[in-house]
Amino acid sequence: MFTLGQYIYIYYLSKYPFLPYPIQNSTTVAVRSYFQKINNNFPDKCSQSGIVLNRGAQSWAQQRSADLFFWTNLSSCFPIIIMTYILGIYTPKLGRRFVLIIPIIGAACQLAIWLAIIYFHLPEYWWYIAAFIVGLSGSDNIRNFVLNLFITDNTGEHERSSHFVVFGAMSMIVSAVGTFIIGYYIAWNGFTDLYWIALILQLVSIFVVIFCLKPDKHHYKSLLSDSNTLLNSTDIQISKLHYISCLDFFKLFGFKTHSRKKSISLLLILAAYASYSFICTTFIVILLYLLNAPFCWTSKHIGNYSAVALISFGTFSVLGMKILTKIGACDIVICIISHIFFCLASFWLAFAQYDWQMYIGLILTSFSGYQNLLTLSMISKWLEPHERTNVFTLVTEINTIMKVVGYCFFNWVYARTVVNYKNFTFLLASFLSMIPLMLNIILWFVSRKMPNEDNDRCEELDLTSTDISVSGGWTTQIPVTNSILIPQQLSNLSRTNSLSSNDYEMKNIDHTDTL
């Protein structure tokens, strides 16, 4: 599905002579001088790749592609934000398997519309309709959220971290192999068959979820068994759900709920994570950047580069984490180092002109994703067990909002600067990376210099033993929550995903109808 950018760009290049379209914020002289400079520095590069620089055809295709991605992301942003919250809150009522199927069906519908556009030459607004439909399904955010819950609930606490690492490593390996093969397949047989294969795999995934994953009833029975052991009680009933609201989220960060130091630290962590998630979306335009002069990469180049990128992310990020942890660096210091690498990587990418420079830049990028990895870890250290999943849901929602807003913003910026300043987007990202860097530096001073306060409120679990008959039709429902080269690929390796969801589940039982 990541190959859509290549398809759109090639489509617009092929249509340029037949669909005259004004190049935004540029003049004929500016376009001619820009491409004349590129041709002087790299006379044979684009011609060897089979790409002809025709008086601004590339700039026109770049702008049309970026504008299309801007409107598709804008079409999906509001439904994704809303559905991420709704599906996250009502997962226990709808069932985890049902919620997991929803984004898969949305992706299948999107692929079906893509194929219809290709075969029947539908108008451009059908791309927006496809994006809106996949947004209504919650997209990847809900899918990854529910998969994390399944892994958490089906592994022991002592082995959970290793399972998340293995799952993340397997995902990266499969993605690396897939992108490598797909790059050569496109050169051989085009895009259409890939979208058919993707559609079939989405349908297969639905059957896997239905027939292979354990139902919620099995999870609830296990939870009740654990509760019996903990409470030494033989008659247990969970009668009423207590769903969290937006106000419940923000109460967790109030100064009345926690100490001043804890509240400030939590707010700084969330602000750093939000700004980092927004800036990371800069890499959404890297595909168009590489298809443009002076690189003029083909699908083979893109596939090879993507495969190497995934392997380097998985290898160097884990290696860097082990080294920094070994020398005693705390999470905040690791995040500070990470943002420095992000700034350097963006700056390096902005001025890269040769293929080898792009591959060297992957080393810098591999060490730039630790904010994504460590945010939940840093937050969990400041929270009580029953507060964690509430805040994790808020983190998921923040990530969703920042991603969709960032995708729209940076595509819009790239479309309007590609002619005269094609590297401006990455220079902007390098400058903006100072924001999470400074927030983490302030967080380090707060954690070190601000005195601890002992006025945290301790919440107690009031359990009153009563005899309640259980009807034969009673069922338990316990609430649970939670581009190619974007460093968010590293989020699957988060060592903090080992936090059990049972803490939250037991907390949100309404204690007016007690056990």
XYZ file of C-alpha atoms in Angstrom:
515
model
C 0.000 0.000 0.000
C 3.018 2.288 0.398
C 3.546 2.078 -3.375
C 0.555 4.353 -3.992
C 2.825 7.399 -3.956
C 4.888 5.964 -6.802
C 1.770 5.133 -8.799
C 0.299 8.625 -8.396
C 3.568 10.332 -9.336
C 4.084 8.171 -12.441
C 0.451 8.717 -13.421
C 0.808 12.496 -13.310
C 4.096 12.398 -15.196
C 2.423 10.463 -17.985
C -0.511 12.902 -18.112
C 1.520 16.111 -18.111
C 1.511 16.802 -21.893
C -2.252 16.309 -22.078
C -3.399 18.149 -18.968
C -1.792 21.590 -18.762
C -1.815 22.763 -15.173
C -0.185 25.923 -13.773
C 2.825 25.387 -11.525
C 2.108 27.120 -8.227
C 4.303 29.901 -6.878
C 6.762 29.703 -9.734
C 7.512 31.155 -13.157
C 8.735 29.659 -16.389
C 12.135 31.238 -15.838
C 12.377 29.812 -12.332
C 11.460 26.335 -13.525
C 13.902 26.459 -16.427
C 16.765 27.711 -14.258
C 16.023 25.108 -11.590
C 16.134 22.181 -13.992
C 19.081 23.657 -15.864
C 21.028 23.618 -12.580
C 20.010 20.015 -11.903
C 20.994 18.936 -15.411
C 24.382 20.593 -15.107
C 25.180 18.799 -11.849
C 23.669 15.425 -12.738
C 23.604 15.179 -16.534
C 23.014 11.437 -16.868
C 21.318 10.398 -13.649
C 17.695 10.900 -14.630
C 18.186 9.788 -18.220
C 19.700 6.519 -16.986
C 16.606 5.990 -14.842
C 14.357 6.452 -17.856
C 12.994 9.774 -16.619
C 12.978 12.784 -18.909
C 13.044 16.260 -17.461
C 10.552 18.064 -19.659
C 10.329 21.742 -18.801
C 8.772 21.348 -15.403
C 6.978 18.029 -15.872
C 8.554 16.768 -12.673
C 7.575 19.841 -10.698
C 4.039 19.644 -12.019
C 3.781 15.956 -11.086
C 5.339 16.610 -7.689
C 2.888 19.378 -6.901
C -0.162 17.476 -8.115
C 0.890 14.398 -6.121
C 1.559 16.360 -2.947
C -1.752 18.212 -3.296
C -3.604 14.920 -3.786
C -2.000 13.481 -0.652
C -2.882 16.661 1.236
C -6.579 16.353 0.394
C -6.696 12.590 1.019
C -5.092 13.049 4.436
C -7.479 15.917 5.169
C -10.411 13.696 4.179
C -9.359 10.991 6.619
C -8.098 13.089 9.535
C -11.379 13.915 11.308
C -12.920 10.426 11.079
C -9.650 8.851 12.250
C -9.441 11.136 15.294
C -13.070 10.523 16.251
C -13.100 6.775 15.602
C -9.824 6.200 17.450
C -11.430 7.608 20.583
C -14.791 5.873 20.139
C -13.424 2.434 19.249
C -10.781 2.647 21.961
C -13.404 3.401 24.620
C -16.011 0.897 23.457
C -13.690 -1.984 22.646
C -14.931 -4.054 25.630
C -18.559 -3.591 24.636
C -18.047 -4.361 20.954
C -15.459 -7.086 21.485
C -11.781 -6.966 20.593
C -12.082 -9.319 17.633
C -14.908 -7.256 16.148
C -12.988 -4.000 16.629
C -9.875 -5.544 15.050
C -11.883 -6.562 11.969
C -13.190 -3.012 11.410
C -9.853 -1.437 10.246
C -9.142 -4.518 8.108
C -12.493 -4.106 6.348
C -11.751 -0.386 5.924
C -8.406 -1.147 4.280
C -10.083 -3.710 2.000
C -12.659 -1.127 0.912
C -9.896 1.373 0.247
C -8.017 -1.102 -1.943
C -11.206 -1.971 -3.832
C -11.777 1.712 -4.613
C -8.160 2.099 -5.723
C -8.610 -0.762 -8.176
C -11.862 0.751 -9.445
C -10.084 4.080 -10.011
C -7.323 2.342 -11.984
C -9.617 0.177 -14.123
C -12.474 2.625 -14.747
C -10.495 5.907 -14.665
C -12.733 7.399 -11.998
C -12.488 11.098 -11.069
C -9.926 12.301 -8.571
C -12.402 12.746 -5.724
C -12.666 8.941 -5.392
C -9.232 8.986 -3.764
C -10.744 11.223 -1.074
C -13.721 8.888 -0.637
C -11.356 5.932 -0.136
C -9.382 7.886 2.467
C -12.583 8.897 4.281
C -13.758 5.272 4.467
C -10.468 4.011 5.890
C -10.585 6.886 8.375
C -13.996 5.740 9.604
C -12.490 2.332 10.345
C -9.843 3.745 12.685
C -6.994 2.758 10.362
C -3.688 1.384 11.675
C -4.047 3.049 15.067
C -6.930 0.824 16.161
C -5.439 -2.279 14.569
C -2.118 -1.911 16.386
C -3.894 -0.979 19.602
C -6.002 -4.152 19.653
C -3.074 -6.349 18.614
C -1.096 -4.971 21.551
C -3.967 -5.918 23.850
C -4.035 -9.471 22.475
C -0.296 -9.875 22.991
C -0.492 -8.413 26.493
C -3.376 -10.650 27.545
C -1.975 -13.874 26.078
C 1.575 -13.733 27.447
C 2.981 -14.028 30.935
C 4.461 -10.928 32.545
C 7.966 -12.416 32.591
C 7.924 -13.124 28.831
C 5.771 -10.264 27.567
C 8.617 -7.874 26.737
C 10.426 -10.500 24.683
C 7.215 -11.261 22.772
C 6.801 -7.596 21.848
C 10.414 -7.406 20.689
C 9.992 -10.584 18.622
C 6.724 -9.302 17.154
C 8.345 -5.990 16.198
C 11.403 -7.713 14.734
C 9.236 -10.082 12.682
C 7.184 -7.158 11.375
C 10.319 -5.333 10.253
C 11.812 -8.433 8.612
C 8.619 -9.168 6.684
C 8.345 -5.506 5.656
C 11.974 -5.448 4.520
C 11.572 -8.578 2.406
C 8.269 -7.305 1.022
C 9.537 -3.867 0.012
C 12.637 -5.400 -1.597
C 10.586 -7.817 -3.735
C 7.895 -5.266 -4.549
C 10.465 -2.818 -5.930
C 11.498 -5.327 -8.591
C 7.936 -6.538 -9.166
C 6.743 -3.040 -10.062
C 9.499 -2.704 -12.647
C 8.427 -6.066 -14.122
C 4.631 -6.038 -13.964
C 3.377 -2.714 -12.609
C 1.136 -1.869 -9.659
C -2.258 -3.430 -10.345
C -1.432 -6.994 -9.305
C 0.051 -5.716 -6.039
C -3.245 -4.089 -5.073
C -5.136 -7.292 -5.895
C -2.744 -9.260 -3.691
C -3.135 -6.703 -0.900
C -6.941 -6.944 -1.145
C -6.810 -10.750 -0.927
C -4.487 -10.582 2.102
C -6.898 -8.214 3.859
C -9.740 -10.694 3.331
C -7.561 -13.545 4.596
C -6.777 -11.469 7.697
C -10.479 -11.268 8.531
C -10.742 -15.060 8.609
C -7.566 -15.284 10.710
C -9.035 -12.882 13.291
C -12.355 -14.758 13.419
C -11.038 -18.305 13.619
C -7.559 -18.027 15.165
C -7.693 -15.318 17.844
C -9.219 -16.114 21.207
C -12.643 -14.567 21.884
C -13.198 -11.989 24.602
C -15.127 -14.537 26.676
C -11.921 -16.545 27.111
C -10.082 -13.422 28.290
C -12.803 -12.468 30.750
C -12.913 -15.988 32.231
C -9.149 -15.833 32.770
C -9.513 -12.434 34.423
C -12.261 -13.709 36.714
C -10.093 -16.672 37.645
C -7.246 -14.321 38.576
C -9.675 -12.165 40.567
C -10.915 -15.200 42.511
C -7.374 -16.099 43.430
C -6.584 -12.558 44.515
C -9.733 -11.902 46.528
C -10.311 -15.431 47.908
C -13.935 -15.138 46.873
C -16.131 -17.769 45.223
C -19.021 -15.597 44.078
C -17.972 -12.793 41.737
C -20.064 -10.603 39.504
C -19.145 -7.590 37.443
C -22.372 -5.756 36.867
C -21.705 -2.281 35.572
C -19.222 -0.580 33.263
C -17.625 2.745 33.948
C -16.399 4.321 30.732
C -13.748 6.980 30.837
C -14.435 10.433 29.432
C -12.283 13.265 28.206
C -12.456 14.927 31.618
C -11.140 11.734 33.229
C -8.057 12.023 31.027
C -7.237 15.566 32.046
C -7.935 14.990 35.740
C -4.945 12.668 35.772
C -2.657 15.629 35.036
C -4.182 18.056 37.517
C -2.134 19.442 40.378
C -4.877 18.342 42.767
C -4.469 14.722 41.713
C -0.675 14.536 41.752
C 2.226 16.494 43.163
C 3.444 19.572 41.348
C 6.580 17.800 40.175
C 4.662 14.805 38.860
C 2.054 16.895 37.028
C 4.664 19.112 35.369
C 6.701 16.070 34.343
C 3.695 14.335 32.804
C 2.699 17.446 30.863
C 6.259 17.935 29.575
C 6.441 14.296 28.435
C 3.139 14.588 26.568
C 4.154 17.899 24.971
C 7.495 16.442 23.832
C 5.776 13.358 22.432
C 3.118 15.401 20.613
C 5.670 17.717 18.989
C 7.889 14.777 18.037
C 4.964 12.872 16.481
C 4.082 15.938 14.423
C 7.647 16.508 13.201
C 8.136 12.840 12.282
C 5.444 13.152 9.641
C 7.954 15.145 7.594
C 9.113 11.827 6.194
C 5.774 11.399 4.430
C 7.199 13.404 1.515
C 10.453 11.481 1.213
C 9.048 9.225 -1.502
C 8.302 12.180 -3.777
C 11.651 13.659 -2.786
C 13.506 10.564 -4.005
C 11.482 10.293 -7.212
C 12.456 13.863 -8.045
C 15.753 15.157 -9.448
C 18.606 14.783 -8.649
C 17.880 11.212 -7.467
C 15.228 10.115 -9.980
C 14.924 6.761 -8.264
C 12.967 3.920 -9.829
C 10.810 1.378 -8.013
C 13.875 -0.874 -7.669
C 15.820 1.881 -5.907
C 12.873 2.603 -3.625
C 12.448 -1.088 -2.757
C 16.132 -1.592 -1.994
C 16.340 1.575 0.066
C 13.194 0.764 2.034
C 14.446 -2.738 2.839
C 17.809 -1.421 4.028
C 16.023 1.279 6.044
C 13.850 -1.219 7.913
C 16.816 -3.477 8.659
C 18.943 -0.572 9.861
C 16.114 0.752 12.059
C 15.686 -2.626 13.710
C 19.423 -3.254 14.140
C 20.946 0.089 15.068
C 18.065 1.243 17.262
C 18.270 -1.852 19.458
C 22.070 -1.688 19.491
C 22.007 1.995 20.428
C 19.479 1.372 23.186
C 21.635 -1.379 24.697
C 24.766 0.795 24.612
C 23.060 3.839 26.144
C 21.401 1.711 28.822
C 24.686 -0.026 29.574
C 26.496 3.263 30.235
C 23.684 4.335 32.582
C 21.775 6.879 30.484
C 18.232 7.478 31.755
C 15.193 7.659 29.488
C 15.206 11.458 29.374
C 18.865 11.616 28.346
C 18.253 8.970 25.673
C 15.405 11.089 24.277
C 17.644 14.180 24.240
C 20.284 12.261 22.274
C 17.550 10.967 19.974
C 16.360 14.475 19.069
C 19.915 15.576 18.333
C 20.200 12.684 15.874
C 16.838 13.606 14.350
C 18.022 17.165 13.776
C 21.248 15.926 12.169
C 19.423 13.338 10.049
C 16.940 15.904 8.695
C 19.736 18.372 7.959
C 21.790 15.655 6.240
C 18.807 14.561 4.147
C 18.088 18.131 3.058
C 21.507 18.476 1.408
C 22.046 14.909 0.179
C 22.574 14.669 -3.585
C 24.008 11.183 -4.112
C 22.673 7.720 -3.384
C 25.399 6.836 -0.900
C 24.543 9.926 1.124
C 20.965 8.715 1.476
C 22.150 5.349 2.792
C 24.563 6.959 5.251
C 21.678 9.082 6.513
C 19.866 5.913 7.598
C 22.402 5.460 10.396
C 21.512 8.860 11.822
C 17.791 8.221 11.392
C 18.015 4.865 13.205
C 18.913 6.621 16.463
C 16.190 9.271 16.165
C 13.107 7.303 17.235
C 13.634 6.796 20.971
C 11.031 9.385 21.970
C 8.435 7.111 20.414
C 9.852 4.097 22.217
C 10.245 5.571 25.677
C 7.255 7.886 26.114
C 5.002 5.237 27.667
C 7.873 4.043 29.824
C 8.494 7.517 31.224
C 4.788 8.155 31.779
C 4.196 4.807 33.502
C 6.841 5.604 36.121
C 4.802 8.611 37.276
C 1.408 6.867 37.364
C -0.422 4.411 39.526
C -1.186 1.064 37.835
C -4.902 1.833 37.488
C -4.125 5.153 35.713
C -1.852 3.788 33.032
C -4.269 2.605 30.394
C -6.325 5.817 30.608
C -3.197 7.803 29.819
C -2.090 5.304 27.174
C -5.400 5.907 25.403
C -4.711 9.639 25.511
C -1.220 9.048 24.087
C -2.735 7.035 21.232
C -5.195 9.835 20.498
C -2.425 12.460 20.564
C -0.359 10.378 18.154
C -3.350 10.068 15.821
C -4.057 13.804 15.819
C -0.433 14.794 15.304
C 0.007 12.311 12.452
C -3.008 13.378 10.424
C -2.320 17.081 10.969
C 1.363 16.601 10.142
C 0.635 14.643 6.964
C -1.618 17.434 5.722
C 0.741 20.235 6.723
C 3.993 18.863 5.309
C 2.396 17.729 2.044
C 0.992 21.241 1.680
C 4.394 22.817 2.414
C 6.230 20.467 0.048
C 3.831 21.179 -2.832
C 4.564 24.892 -2.555
C 8.327 24.755 -2.132
C 9.393 21.854 -4.367
C 10.171 24.028 -7.390
C 12.687 26.459 -5.927
C 13.486 24.942 -2.511
C 12.850 21.205 -2.683
C 14.778 20.595 0.564
C 12.895 23.238 2.566
C 10.572 20.685 4.214
C 13.467 18.788 5.784
C 15.201 21.987 6.865
C 11.948 22.991 8.554
C 11.825 19.617 10.323
C 15.400 20.058 11.511
C 14.513 23.443 12.981
C 11.272 22.204 14.593
C 13.101 19.293 16.249
C 14.498 21.865 18.684
C 11.067 21.973 20.363
C 11.002 18.397 21.757
C 14.725 18.691 22.452
C 14.206 21.741 24.690
C 11.161 20.151 26.356
C 13.221 17.108 27.310
C 16.036 19.288 28.634
C 13.491 21.132 30.810
C 12.083 17.766 31.900
C 15.561 16.640 32.943
C 16.000 19.762 35.108
C 12.529 19.300 36.627
C 13.216 15.669 37.501
C 16.609 16.533 39.006
C 16.112 19.914 40.633
C 12.472 20.136 41.693
C 11.943 18.693 45.183
C 9.640 15.733 45.665
C 6.295 16.321 47.337
C 4.405 13.761 49.358
C 0.920 15.099 48.792
C -0.101 12.579 46.169
C -3.550 11.231 46.706
C -3.762 7.500 47.242
C -6.835 5.890 45.783
C -8.183 2.895 47.689
C -10.174 -0.032 46.355
C -13.321 -0.426 48.452
C -14.461 -4.019 48.318
C -17.586 -5.069 50.254
C -18.553 -8.710 50.293
C -22.172 -9.307 49.296
C -24.140 -12.234 48.017
C -25.441 -11.644 44.490
C -27.107 -14.245 42.348
C -25.819 -14.598 38.814
C -28.313 -15.226 36.048
C -27.639 -17.829 33.426
C -27.507 -15.246 30.629
C -25.019 -12.937 32.362
C -21.880 -11.985 30.431
C -18.963 -9.989 31.750
C -17.691 -6.865 30.058
C -14.570 -5.225 31.331
C -13.261 -2.031 29.701
C -9.869 -2.095 28.056
C -8.023 0.547 26.089
C -5.142 1.465 25.122
C 5.424 6.519 4.433
C 8.034 4.147 4.307
C 10.769 5.681 6.430
C 8.887 7.159 9.371
C 10.614 6.278 12.676
C 7.250 5.210 14.105
C 8.165 1.755 12.758
C 10.166 1.461 15.967
C 7.078 1.750 18.140
C 6.428 -1.980 17.807
C 9.608 -2.600 19.792
C 8.541 -0.519 22.783
C 9.675 -2.141 25.969
C 6.795 -0.524 27.819
C 4.067 -2.447 26.077
C 4.612 -5.172 28.648
C 2.380 -3.278 31.069
C -0.601 -5.438 31.858
C -4.050 -4.213 30.923
C -5.541 -6.048 33.907
C -4.645 -3.117 36.213
C -6.973 -0.870 34.277
C -9.643 -3.502 33.899
C -9.906 -4.125 37.639
C -9.854 -0.387 38.402
C -12.776 0.460 36.141
C -15.222 -1.945 37.791
C -18.016 0.105 39.265
C -17.760 -0.504 42.979
C -21.292 0.548 43.815
C -22.273 -2.957 42.693
C -19.440 -4.711 44.449
C -18.027 -8.162 44.102
